[in-house]
Coordinates of C-alpha atoms and ligand atoms in Angstrom, one line a residue:
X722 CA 0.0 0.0 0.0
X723 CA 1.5 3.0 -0.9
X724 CA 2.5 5.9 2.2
X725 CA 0.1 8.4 0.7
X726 CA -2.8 6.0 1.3
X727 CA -1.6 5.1 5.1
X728 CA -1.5 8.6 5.9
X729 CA -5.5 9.4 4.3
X730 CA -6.7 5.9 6.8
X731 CA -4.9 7.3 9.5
X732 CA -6.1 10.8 9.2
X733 CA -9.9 10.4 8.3
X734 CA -10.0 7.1 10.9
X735 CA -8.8 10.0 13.5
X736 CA -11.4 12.4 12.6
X737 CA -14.2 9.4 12.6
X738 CA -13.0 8.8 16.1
X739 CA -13.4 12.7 17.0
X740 CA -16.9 12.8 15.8
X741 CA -17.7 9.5 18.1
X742 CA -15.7 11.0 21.0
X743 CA -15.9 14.5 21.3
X744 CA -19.4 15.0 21.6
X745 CA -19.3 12.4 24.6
X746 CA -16.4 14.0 26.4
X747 CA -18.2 17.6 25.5
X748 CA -21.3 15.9 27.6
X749 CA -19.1 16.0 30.5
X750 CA -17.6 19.1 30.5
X751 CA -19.0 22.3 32.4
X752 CA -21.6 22.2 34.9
X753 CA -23.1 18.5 35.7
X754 CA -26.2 17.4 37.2
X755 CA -26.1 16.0 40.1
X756 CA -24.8 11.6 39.3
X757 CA -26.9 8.9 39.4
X758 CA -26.5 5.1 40.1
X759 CA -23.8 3.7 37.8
X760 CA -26.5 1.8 35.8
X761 CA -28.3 4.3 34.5
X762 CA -24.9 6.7 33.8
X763 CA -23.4 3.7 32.0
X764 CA -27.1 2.9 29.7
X765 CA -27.1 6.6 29.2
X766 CA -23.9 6.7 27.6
X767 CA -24.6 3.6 25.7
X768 CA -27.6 5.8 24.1
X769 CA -25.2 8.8 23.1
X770 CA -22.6 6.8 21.8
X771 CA -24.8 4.4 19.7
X772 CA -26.9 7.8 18.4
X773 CA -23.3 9.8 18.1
X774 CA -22.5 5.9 15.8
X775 CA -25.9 6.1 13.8
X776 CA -25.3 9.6 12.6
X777 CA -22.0 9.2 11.4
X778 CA -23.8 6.9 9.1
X779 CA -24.6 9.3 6.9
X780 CA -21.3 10.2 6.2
X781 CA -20.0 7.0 5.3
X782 CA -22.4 6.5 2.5
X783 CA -22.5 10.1 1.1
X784 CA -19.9 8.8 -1.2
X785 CA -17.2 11.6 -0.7
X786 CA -14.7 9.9 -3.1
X787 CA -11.8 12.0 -1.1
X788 CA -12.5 9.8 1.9
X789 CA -13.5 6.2 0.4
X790 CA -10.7 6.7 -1.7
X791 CA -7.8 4.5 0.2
X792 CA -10.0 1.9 1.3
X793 CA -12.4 1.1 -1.7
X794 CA -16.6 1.8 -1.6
X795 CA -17.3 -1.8 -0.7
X796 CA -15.2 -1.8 2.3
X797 CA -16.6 1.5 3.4
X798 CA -20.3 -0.7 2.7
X799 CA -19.2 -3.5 4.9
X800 CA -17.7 -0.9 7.6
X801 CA -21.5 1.0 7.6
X802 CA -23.3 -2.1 8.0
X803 CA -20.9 -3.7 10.5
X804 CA -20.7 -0.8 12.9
X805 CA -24.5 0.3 12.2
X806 CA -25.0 -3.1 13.9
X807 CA -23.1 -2.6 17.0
X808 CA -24.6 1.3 17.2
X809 CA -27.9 -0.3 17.2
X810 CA -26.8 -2.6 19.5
X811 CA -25.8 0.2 22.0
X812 CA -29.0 2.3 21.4
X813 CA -31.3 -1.0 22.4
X814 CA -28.9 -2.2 25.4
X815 CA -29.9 1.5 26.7
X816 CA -33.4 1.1 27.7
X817 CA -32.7 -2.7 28.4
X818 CA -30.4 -2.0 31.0
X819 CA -33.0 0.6 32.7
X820 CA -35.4 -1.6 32.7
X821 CA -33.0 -4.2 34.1
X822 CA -32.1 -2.0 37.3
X823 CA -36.0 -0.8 37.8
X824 CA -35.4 2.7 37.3
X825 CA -37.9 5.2 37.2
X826 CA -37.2 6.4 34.5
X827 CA -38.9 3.8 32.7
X828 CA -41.8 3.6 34.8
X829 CA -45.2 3.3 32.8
X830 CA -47.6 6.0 33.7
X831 CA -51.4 5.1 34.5
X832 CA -52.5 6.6 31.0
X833 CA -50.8 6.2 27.6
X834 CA -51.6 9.8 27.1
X835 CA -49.0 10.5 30.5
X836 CA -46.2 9.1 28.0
X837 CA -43.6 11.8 28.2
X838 CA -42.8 13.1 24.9
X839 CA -38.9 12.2 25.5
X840 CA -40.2 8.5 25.9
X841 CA -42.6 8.1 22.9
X842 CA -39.2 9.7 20.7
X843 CA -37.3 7.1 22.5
X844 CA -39.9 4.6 21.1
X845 CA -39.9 6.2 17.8
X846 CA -36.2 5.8 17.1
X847 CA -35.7 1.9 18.5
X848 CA -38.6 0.9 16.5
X849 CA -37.3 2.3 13.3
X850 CA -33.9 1.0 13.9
X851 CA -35.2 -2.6 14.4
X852 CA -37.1 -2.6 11.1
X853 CA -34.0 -1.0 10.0
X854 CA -31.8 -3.9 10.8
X855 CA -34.5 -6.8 10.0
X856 CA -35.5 -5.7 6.3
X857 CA -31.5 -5.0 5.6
X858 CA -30.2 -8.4 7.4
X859 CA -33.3 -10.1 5.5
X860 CA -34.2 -8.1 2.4
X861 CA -33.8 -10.9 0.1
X862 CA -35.8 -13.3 2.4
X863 CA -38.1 -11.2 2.8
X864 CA -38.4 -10.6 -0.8
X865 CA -38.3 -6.1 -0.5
X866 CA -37.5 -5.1 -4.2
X867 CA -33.9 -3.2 -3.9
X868 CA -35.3 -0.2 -4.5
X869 CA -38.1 0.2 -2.2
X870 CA -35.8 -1.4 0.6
X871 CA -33.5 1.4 -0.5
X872 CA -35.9 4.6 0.0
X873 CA -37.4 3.1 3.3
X874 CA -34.1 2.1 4.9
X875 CA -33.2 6.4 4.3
X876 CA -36.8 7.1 5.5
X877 CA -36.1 5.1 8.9
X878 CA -32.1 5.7 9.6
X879 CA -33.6 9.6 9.3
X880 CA -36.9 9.0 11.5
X881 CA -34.2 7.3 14.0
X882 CA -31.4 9.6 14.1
X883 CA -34.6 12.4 14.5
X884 CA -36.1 10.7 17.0
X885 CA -33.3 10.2 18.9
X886 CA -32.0 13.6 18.9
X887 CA -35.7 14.9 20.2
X888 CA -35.6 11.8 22.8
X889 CA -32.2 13.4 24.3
X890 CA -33.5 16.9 24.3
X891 CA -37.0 16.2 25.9
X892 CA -35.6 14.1 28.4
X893 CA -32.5 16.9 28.8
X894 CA -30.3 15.2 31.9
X895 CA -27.1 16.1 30.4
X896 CA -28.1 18.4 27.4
X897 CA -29.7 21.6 30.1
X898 CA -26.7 23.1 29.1
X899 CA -27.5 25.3 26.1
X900 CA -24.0 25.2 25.1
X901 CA -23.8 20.9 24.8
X902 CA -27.8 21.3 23.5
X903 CA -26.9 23.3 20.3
X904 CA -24.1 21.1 19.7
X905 CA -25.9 17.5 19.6
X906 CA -28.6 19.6 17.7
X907 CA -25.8 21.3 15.4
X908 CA -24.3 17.4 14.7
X909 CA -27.5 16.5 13.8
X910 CA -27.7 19.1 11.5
X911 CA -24.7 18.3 10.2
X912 CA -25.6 14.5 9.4
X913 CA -28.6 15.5 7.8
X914 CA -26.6 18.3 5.7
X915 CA -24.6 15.2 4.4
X916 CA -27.5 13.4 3.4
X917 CA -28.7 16.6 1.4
X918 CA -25.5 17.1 0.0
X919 CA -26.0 12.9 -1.8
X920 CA -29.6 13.3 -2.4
X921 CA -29.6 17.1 -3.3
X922 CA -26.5 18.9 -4.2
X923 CA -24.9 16.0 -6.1
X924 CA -27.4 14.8 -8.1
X925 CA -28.0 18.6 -9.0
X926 CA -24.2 18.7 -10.1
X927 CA -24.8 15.9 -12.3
X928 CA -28.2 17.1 -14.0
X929 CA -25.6 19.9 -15.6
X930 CA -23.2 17.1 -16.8
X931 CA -25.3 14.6 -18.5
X932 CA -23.9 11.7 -20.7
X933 CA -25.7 10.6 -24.1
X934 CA -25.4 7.2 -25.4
X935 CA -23.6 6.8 -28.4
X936 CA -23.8 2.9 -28.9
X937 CA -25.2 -0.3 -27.3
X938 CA -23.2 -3.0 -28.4
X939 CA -24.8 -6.7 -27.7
X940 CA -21.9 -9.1 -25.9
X941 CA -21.9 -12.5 -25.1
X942 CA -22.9 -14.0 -22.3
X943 CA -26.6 -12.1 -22.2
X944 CA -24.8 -9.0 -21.8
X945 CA -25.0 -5.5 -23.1
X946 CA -22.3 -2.8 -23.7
X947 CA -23.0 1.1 -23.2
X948 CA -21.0 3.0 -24.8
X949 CA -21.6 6.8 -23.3
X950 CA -20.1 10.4 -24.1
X951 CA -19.9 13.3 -22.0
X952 CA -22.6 15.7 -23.1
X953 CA -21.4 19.9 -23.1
X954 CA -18.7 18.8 -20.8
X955 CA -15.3 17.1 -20.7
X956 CA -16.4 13.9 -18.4
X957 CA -13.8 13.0 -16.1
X958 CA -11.0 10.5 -15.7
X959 CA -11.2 7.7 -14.1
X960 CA -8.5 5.0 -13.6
X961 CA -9.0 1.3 -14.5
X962 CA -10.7 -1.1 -12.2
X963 CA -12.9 2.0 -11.2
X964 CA -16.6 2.0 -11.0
X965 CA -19.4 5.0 -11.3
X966 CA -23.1 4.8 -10.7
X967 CA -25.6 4.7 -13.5
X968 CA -28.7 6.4 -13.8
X969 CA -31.0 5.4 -16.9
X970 CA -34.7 6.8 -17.8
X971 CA -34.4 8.7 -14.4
X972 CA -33.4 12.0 -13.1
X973 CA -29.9 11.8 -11.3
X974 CA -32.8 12.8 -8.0
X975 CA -33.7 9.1 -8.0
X976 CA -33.2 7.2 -5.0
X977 CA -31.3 4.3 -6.3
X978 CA -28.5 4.6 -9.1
X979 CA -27.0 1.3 -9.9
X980 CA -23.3 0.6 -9.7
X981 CA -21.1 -0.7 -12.6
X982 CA -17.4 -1.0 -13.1
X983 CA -16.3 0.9 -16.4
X984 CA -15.0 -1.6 -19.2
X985 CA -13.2 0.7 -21.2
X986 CA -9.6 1.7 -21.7
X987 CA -8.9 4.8 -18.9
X988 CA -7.0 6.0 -22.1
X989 CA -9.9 6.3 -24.2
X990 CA -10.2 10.1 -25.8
X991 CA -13.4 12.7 -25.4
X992 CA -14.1 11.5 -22.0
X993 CA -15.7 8.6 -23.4
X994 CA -16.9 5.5 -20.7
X995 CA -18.3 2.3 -21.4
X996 CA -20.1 0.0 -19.1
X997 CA -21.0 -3.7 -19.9
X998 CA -24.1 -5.1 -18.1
X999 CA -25.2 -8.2 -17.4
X1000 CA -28.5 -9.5 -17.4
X1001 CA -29.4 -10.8 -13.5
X1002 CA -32.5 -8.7 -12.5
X1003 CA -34.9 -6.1 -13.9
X1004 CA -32.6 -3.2 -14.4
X1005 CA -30.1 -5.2 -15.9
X1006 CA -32.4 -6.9 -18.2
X1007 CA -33.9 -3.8 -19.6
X1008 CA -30.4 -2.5 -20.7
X1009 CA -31.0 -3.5 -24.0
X1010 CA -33.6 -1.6 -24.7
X1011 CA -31.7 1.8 -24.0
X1012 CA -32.1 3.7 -27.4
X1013 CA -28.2 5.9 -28.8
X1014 CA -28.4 9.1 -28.0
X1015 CA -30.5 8.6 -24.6
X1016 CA -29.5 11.2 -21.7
X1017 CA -27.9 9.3 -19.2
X1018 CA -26.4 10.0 -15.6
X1019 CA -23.3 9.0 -14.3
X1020 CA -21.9 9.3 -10.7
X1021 CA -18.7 8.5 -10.3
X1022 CA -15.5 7.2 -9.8
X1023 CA -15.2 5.4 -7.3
X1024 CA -13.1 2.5 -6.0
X1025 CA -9.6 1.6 -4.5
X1026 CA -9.7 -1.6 -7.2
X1027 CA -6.9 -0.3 -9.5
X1028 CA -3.9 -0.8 -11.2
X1029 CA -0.9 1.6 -10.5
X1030 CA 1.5 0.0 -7.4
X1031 CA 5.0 -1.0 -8.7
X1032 CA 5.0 -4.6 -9.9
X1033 CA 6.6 -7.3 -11.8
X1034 CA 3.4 -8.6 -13.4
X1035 CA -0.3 -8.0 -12.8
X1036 CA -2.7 -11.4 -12.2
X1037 CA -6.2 -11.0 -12.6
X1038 CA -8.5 -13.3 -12.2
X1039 CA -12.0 -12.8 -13.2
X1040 CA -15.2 -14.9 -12.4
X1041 CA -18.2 -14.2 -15.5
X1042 CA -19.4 -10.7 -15.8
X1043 CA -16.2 -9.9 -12.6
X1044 CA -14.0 -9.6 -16.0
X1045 CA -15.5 -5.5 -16.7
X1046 CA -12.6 -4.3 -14.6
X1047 CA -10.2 -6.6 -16.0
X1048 CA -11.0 -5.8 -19.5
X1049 CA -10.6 -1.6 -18.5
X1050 CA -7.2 -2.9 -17.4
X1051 CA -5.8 -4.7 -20.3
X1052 CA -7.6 -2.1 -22.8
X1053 CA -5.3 0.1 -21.1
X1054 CA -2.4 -1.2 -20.4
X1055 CA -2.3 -2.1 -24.1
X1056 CA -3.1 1.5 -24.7
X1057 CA -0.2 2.4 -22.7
X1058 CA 2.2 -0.1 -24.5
X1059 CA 3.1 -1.5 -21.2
X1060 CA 5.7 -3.8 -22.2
X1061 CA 5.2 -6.1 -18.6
X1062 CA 3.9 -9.5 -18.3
X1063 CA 0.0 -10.0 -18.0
X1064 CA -1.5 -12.9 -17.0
X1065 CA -5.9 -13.2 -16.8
X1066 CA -7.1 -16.1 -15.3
X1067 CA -11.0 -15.9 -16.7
X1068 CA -13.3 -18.6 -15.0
X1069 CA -17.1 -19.0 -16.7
X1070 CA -19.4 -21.4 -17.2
X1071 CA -19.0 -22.6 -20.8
X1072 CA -16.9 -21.5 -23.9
X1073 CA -19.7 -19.7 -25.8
X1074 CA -20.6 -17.2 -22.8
X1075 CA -17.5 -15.5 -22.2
X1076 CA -18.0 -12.1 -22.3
X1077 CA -14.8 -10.3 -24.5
X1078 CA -13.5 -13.5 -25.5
X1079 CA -13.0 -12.4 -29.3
X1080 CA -11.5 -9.2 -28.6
X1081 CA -9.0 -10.6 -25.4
X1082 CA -7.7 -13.1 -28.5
X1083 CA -6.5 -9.3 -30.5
X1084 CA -5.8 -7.4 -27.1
X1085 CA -2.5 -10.7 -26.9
X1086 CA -1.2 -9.1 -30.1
X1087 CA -0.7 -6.0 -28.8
X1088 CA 0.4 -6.9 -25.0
X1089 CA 2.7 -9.6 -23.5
X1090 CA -0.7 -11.3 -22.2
X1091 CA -1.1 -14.9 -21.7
X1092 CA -5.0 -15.6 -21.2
X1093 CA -6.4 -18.8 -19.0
X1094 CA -9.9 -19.9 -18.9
X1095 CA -11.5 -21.8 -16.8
X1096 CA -15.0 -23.8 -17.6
X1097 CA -16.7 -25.1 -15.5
X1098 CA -19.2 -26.6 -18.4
X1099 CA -16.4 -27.0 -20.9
X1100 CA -17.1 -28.6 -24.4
X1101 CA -16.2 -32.5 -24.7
X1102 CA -13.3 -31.7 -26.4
X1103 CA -11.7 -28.9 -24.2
X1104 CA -8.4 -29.3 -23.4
X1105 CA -7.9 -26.1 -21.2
X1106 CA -8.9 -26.1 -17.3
X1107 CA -12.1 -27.6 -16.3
X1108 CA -13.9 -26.3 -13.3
X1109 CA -12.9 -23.5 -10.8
X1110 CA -10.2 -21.4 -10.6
X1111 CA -7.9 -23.0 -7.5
X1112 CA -4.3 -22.8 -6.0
X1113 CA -3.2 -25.2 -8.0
X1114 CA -4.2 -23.6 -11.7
X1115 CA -1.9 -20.8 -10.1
X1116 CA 0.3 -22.7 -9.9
X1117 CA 0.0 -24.3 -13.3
X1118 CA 0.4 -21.3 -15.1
X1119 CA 2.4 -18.7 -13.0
X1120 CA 5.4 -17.9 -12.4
X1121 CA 6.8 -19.2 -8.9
X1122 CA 7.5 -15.4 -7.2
X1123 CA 4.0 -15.6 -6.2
X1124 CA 4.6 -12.6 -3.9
X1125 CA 6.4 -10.2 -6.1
X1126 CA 3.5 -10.4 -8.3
X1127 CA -0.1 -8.0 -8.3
X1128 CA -3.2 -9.9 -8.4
X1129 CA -6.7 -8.4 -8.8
X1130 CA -9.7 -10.6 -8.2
X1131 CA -13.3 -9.9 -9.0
X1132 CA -16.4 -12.4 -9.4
X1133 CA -18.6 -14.6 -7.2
X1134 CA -18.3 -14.0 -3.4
X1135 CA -18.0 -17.7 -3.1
X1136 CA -14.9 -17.9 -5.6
X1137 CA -13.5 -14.6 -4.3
X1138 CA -13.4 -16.1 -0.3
X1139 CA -11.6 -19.3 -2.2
X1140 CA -8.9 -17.1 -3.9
X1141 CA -8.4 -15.1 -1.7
X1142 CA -7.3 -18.7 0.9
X1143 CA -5.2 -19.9 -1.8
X1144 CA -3.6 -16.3 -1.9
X1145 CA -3.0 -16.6 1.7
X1146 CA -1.9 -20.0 1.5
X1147 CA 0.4 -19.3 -1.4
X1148 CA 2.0 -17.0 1.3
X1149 CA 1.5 -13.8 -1.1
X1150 CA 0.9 -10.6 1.5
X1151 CA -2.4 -8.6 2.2
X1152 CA -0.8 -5.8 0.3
X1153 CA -0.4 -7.5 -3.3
X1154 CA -4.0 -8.5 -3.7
X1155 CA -6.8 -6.9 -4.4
X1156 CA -10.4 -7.6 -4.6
X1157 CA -13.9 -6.3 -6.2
X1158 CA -17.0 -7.8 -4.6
X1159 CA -20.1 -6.9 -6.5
X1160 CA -22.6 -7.1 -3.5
X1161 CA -22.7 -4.2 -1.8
X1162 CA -25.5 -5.2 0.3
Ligands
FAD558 C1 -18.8 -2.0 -7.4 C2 -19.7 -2.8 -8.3 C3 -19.4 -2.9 -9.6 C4 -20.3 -3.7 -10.4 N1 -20.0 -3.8 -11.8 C5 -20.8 -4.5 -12.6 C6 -20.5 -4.7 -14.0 O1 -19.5 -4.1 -14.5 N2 -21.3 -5.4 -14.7 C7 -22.5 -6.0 -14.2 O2 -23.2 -6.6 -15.0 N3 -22.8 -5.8 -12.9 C8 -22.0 -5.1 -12.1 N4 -22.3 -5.0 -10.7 C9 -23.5 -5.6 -10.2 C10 -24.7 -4.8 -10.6 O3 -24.7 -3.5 -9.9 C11 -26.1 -5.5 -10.2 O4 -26.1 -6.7 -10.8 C12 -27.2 -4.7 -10.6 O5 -27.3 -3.4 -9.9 C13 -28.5 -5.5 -10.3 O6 -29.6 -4.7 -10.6 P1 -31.0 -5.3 -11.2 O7 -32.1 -4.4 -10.8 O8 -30.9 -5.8 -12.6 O9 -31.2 -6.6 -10.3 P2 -32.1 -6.9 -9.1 O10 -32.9 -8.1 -9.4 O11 -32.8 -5.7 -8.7 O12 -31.0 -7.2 -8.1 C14 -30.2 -8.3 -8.1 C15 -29.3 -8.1 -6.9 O13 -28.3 -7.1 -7.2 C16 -28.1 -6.2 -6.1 N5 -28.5 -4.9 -6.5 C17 -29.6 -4.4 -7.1 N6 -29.5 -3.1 -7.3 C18 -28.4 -2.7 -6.7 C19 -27.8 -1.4 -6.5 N7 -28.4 -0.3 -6.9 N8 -26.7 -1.4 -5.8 C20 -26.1 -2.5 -5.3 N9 -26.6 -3.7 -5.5 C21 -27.7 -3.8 -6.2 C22 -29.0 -6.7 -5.0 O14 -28.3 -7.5 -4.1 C23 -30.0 -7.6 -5.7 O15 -30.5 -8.6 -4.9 C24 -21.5 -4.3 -9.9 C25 -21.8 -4.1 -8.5 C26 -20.9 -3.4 -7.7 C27 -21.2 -3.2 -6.3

């Protein structure tokens, strides 16, 4: 990993540390009220330090491309659903524990209408969080279309985080300070500002740099290539292995923009970007019908998954439609007339389904590229490697300095886990691989 990129973790894990830890010391500065048992101090801090952990939410999927930057989108993904999980956890424990030591606090009144306002917020803000967690841990079981999942799991992290923040001020034990009150209400502001700036100012930035179509090119494999051009503007650049978000027969306000890795060469002139799609779901399968010259929107790029670290020779290996990145890397390494070796291990069901298969065969005339594919339904009489990629095809086919080399891996979670063992059992460091997963959720 290079020193630039240790210094950005270190420097934004710092200030995601700050925003978790100052407002809790802040709590305890100035005047206090008079303490309590140590049960209901310790739930209470719980409560602020899972809210102070749900906010900060926000921020980590606002997309600021500055920030994701050294560690990659779906790592920042896994991070926000990991430690949303244990800031729910802490906002639950809170009342739990309350209840647990009797307190009074807790106490129902004789009348629903007694509820303090504080509690019924309180109420508010756990409930949303625990549909929160149950229709994201179980979306797919509970078969929630993506994008309806997507709107109401934004419509109940902001009713929580609301909630909350109105809980802590009603019920006011630490916050009668006007000082600490306008600062919890000022971070509050803050997250919300973030989500604004995603759903608001970004997509407004992108409504004035639009992208037209210019081709859609049918692939194997029951996929489609877009081929799109910056429309009025220059695009931007983007480096290979990078993805953007796409936005088709929609405004850039739209809730959901799907994710796609860009397939074409980073060299490519007029800002041009393709993206090759294929068919698993409903917005995948109605790619084909996307008409040249269609206005388009594209967010993006994003992604740590990319060539550029020092290196004898780059090894990727791609499972089915995980070869889009791939193919952005070769297309411009061969651009580039990089003269080092390149090897692509390319895994798929059978022969006649590999996606870019034709042009890989011209791309080895113009690069020192030795291609491997892997077929898990291969033709009777195949004489290449039959089913999954494993440590010993690496082993077949490359050279014995495993951990001088680069390898970049991108496919099935289930293939990516088993390459990413073999790596480690090869003995080939952390630093030298690199990997793509393709569910974010
Ligand atoms: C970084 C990244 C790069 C990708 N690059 C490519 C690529 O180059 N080519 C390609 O064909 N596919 C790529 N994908 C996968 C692609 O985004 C999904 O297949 C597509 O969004 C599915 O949409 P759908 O509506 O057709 O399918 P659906 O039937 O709605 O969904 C199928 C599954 O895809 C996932 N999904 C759906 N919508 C989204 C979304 N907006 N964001 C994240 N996940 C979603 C969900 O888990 C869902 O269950 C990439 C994914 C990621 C995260």
């Amino acid at each position: 990993m290079q020193h630039r990129d240790l210094v950005r973790k270190a420097i934004w894990s710092a200030i995601y540390l700050l925003f978790i830890l100052a407002p809790l010391f802040a709590l305890l500065a100035g005047k206090l009220p008079p303490a309590r048992n140590f049960g209901t101090e310790f739930s209470v801090a719980l409560g602020y330090s899972g809210l102070a952990m749900m906010g900060l939410q926000f921020g980590l999927t606002a997309r600021f491309r500055y920030v994701t930057e050294p560690w990659g989108e779906d790592v920042i993904y896994h991070f926000h659903r990991r430690i949303s999980l244990m800031a729910v956890a802490l906002v639950v424990v809170h009342p739990l524990i309350l209840i647990a030591i009797g307190s009074e606090s807790v106490a129902l009144p004789d009348s629903v209408w007694d509820i303090p306002w504080g509690a019924r917020f309180a109420a508010l803000s756990i409930g949303s969080l625990i549909v929160l967690v149950v229709t994201a841990l179980w979306r797919k079981q509970l078969k929630i279309r993506y994008e309806l999942w997507h709107l109401s799991h934004i419509v109940l992290a902001l009713t929580a985080v609301f909630a909350g923040m109105l809980h802590m001020v009603g019920w006011g034990f630490y916050l009668v300070d006007p000082f600490k009150r306008a600062l919890w209400i000022g971070m509050t502001v803050f997250w919300i500002a973030l989500l604004l700036y995603v759903r608001l100012f970004k997509p407004l930035f992108m409504l004035r740099r639009p992208y037209r179509v210019a081709e859609v090119r049918m692939e194997r494999g029951d996929t489609v290539t877009l081929v799109m051009r910056p429309d009025g503007h220059a695009g931007f650049r983007f480096k290979p292995g990078q993805f953007g978000w796409l936005t088709l027969w929609a405004s850039p306000f739209r809730i959901t923009g799907h994710p796609f890795s860009f397939s074409s060469s980073a060299e490519a002139p007029d800002g041009r970007v393709d993206m090759t799609i294929r068919n698993l779901g409903d917005f995948t399968n109605a790619v084909k019908a996307v008409a040249v010259g269609q206005r388009i929107y594209l967010d993006g790029p994003y992604g740590a998954f990319t060539i550029g670290n020092p290196t004898d020779m780059h090894v990727l290996i791609a499972g089915g439609i995980g070869i889009t990145p791939m193919m952005s890397m070769i297309r411009t390494l061969a651009d580039r007339g990089d003269p080092r070796p390149l090897v692509l291990l390319y895994g798929g069901k059978d022969w006649d389904t590999l996606t870019f298969r034709d042009e890989l065969d011209t791309l080895k005339t113009r690069l020192d590229l030795k291609i491997v594919y892997v077929l898990s339904q291969p033709p009777e009489d195949w004489s290449g490697e039959r089913g999954r990629i494993t440590a010993d095809v690496f082993k077949r086919h490359l050279p014995p300095a495993y951990a001088d080399h680069e390898y970049f891996i991108c496919g099935p979670d289930v293939m990516m886990d088993a390459i990413e063992t073999a790596l480690g059992e090869m003995k080939v460091p952390l630093a030298r691989y690199h990997s793509e997963r393709y569910s974010f959720v």
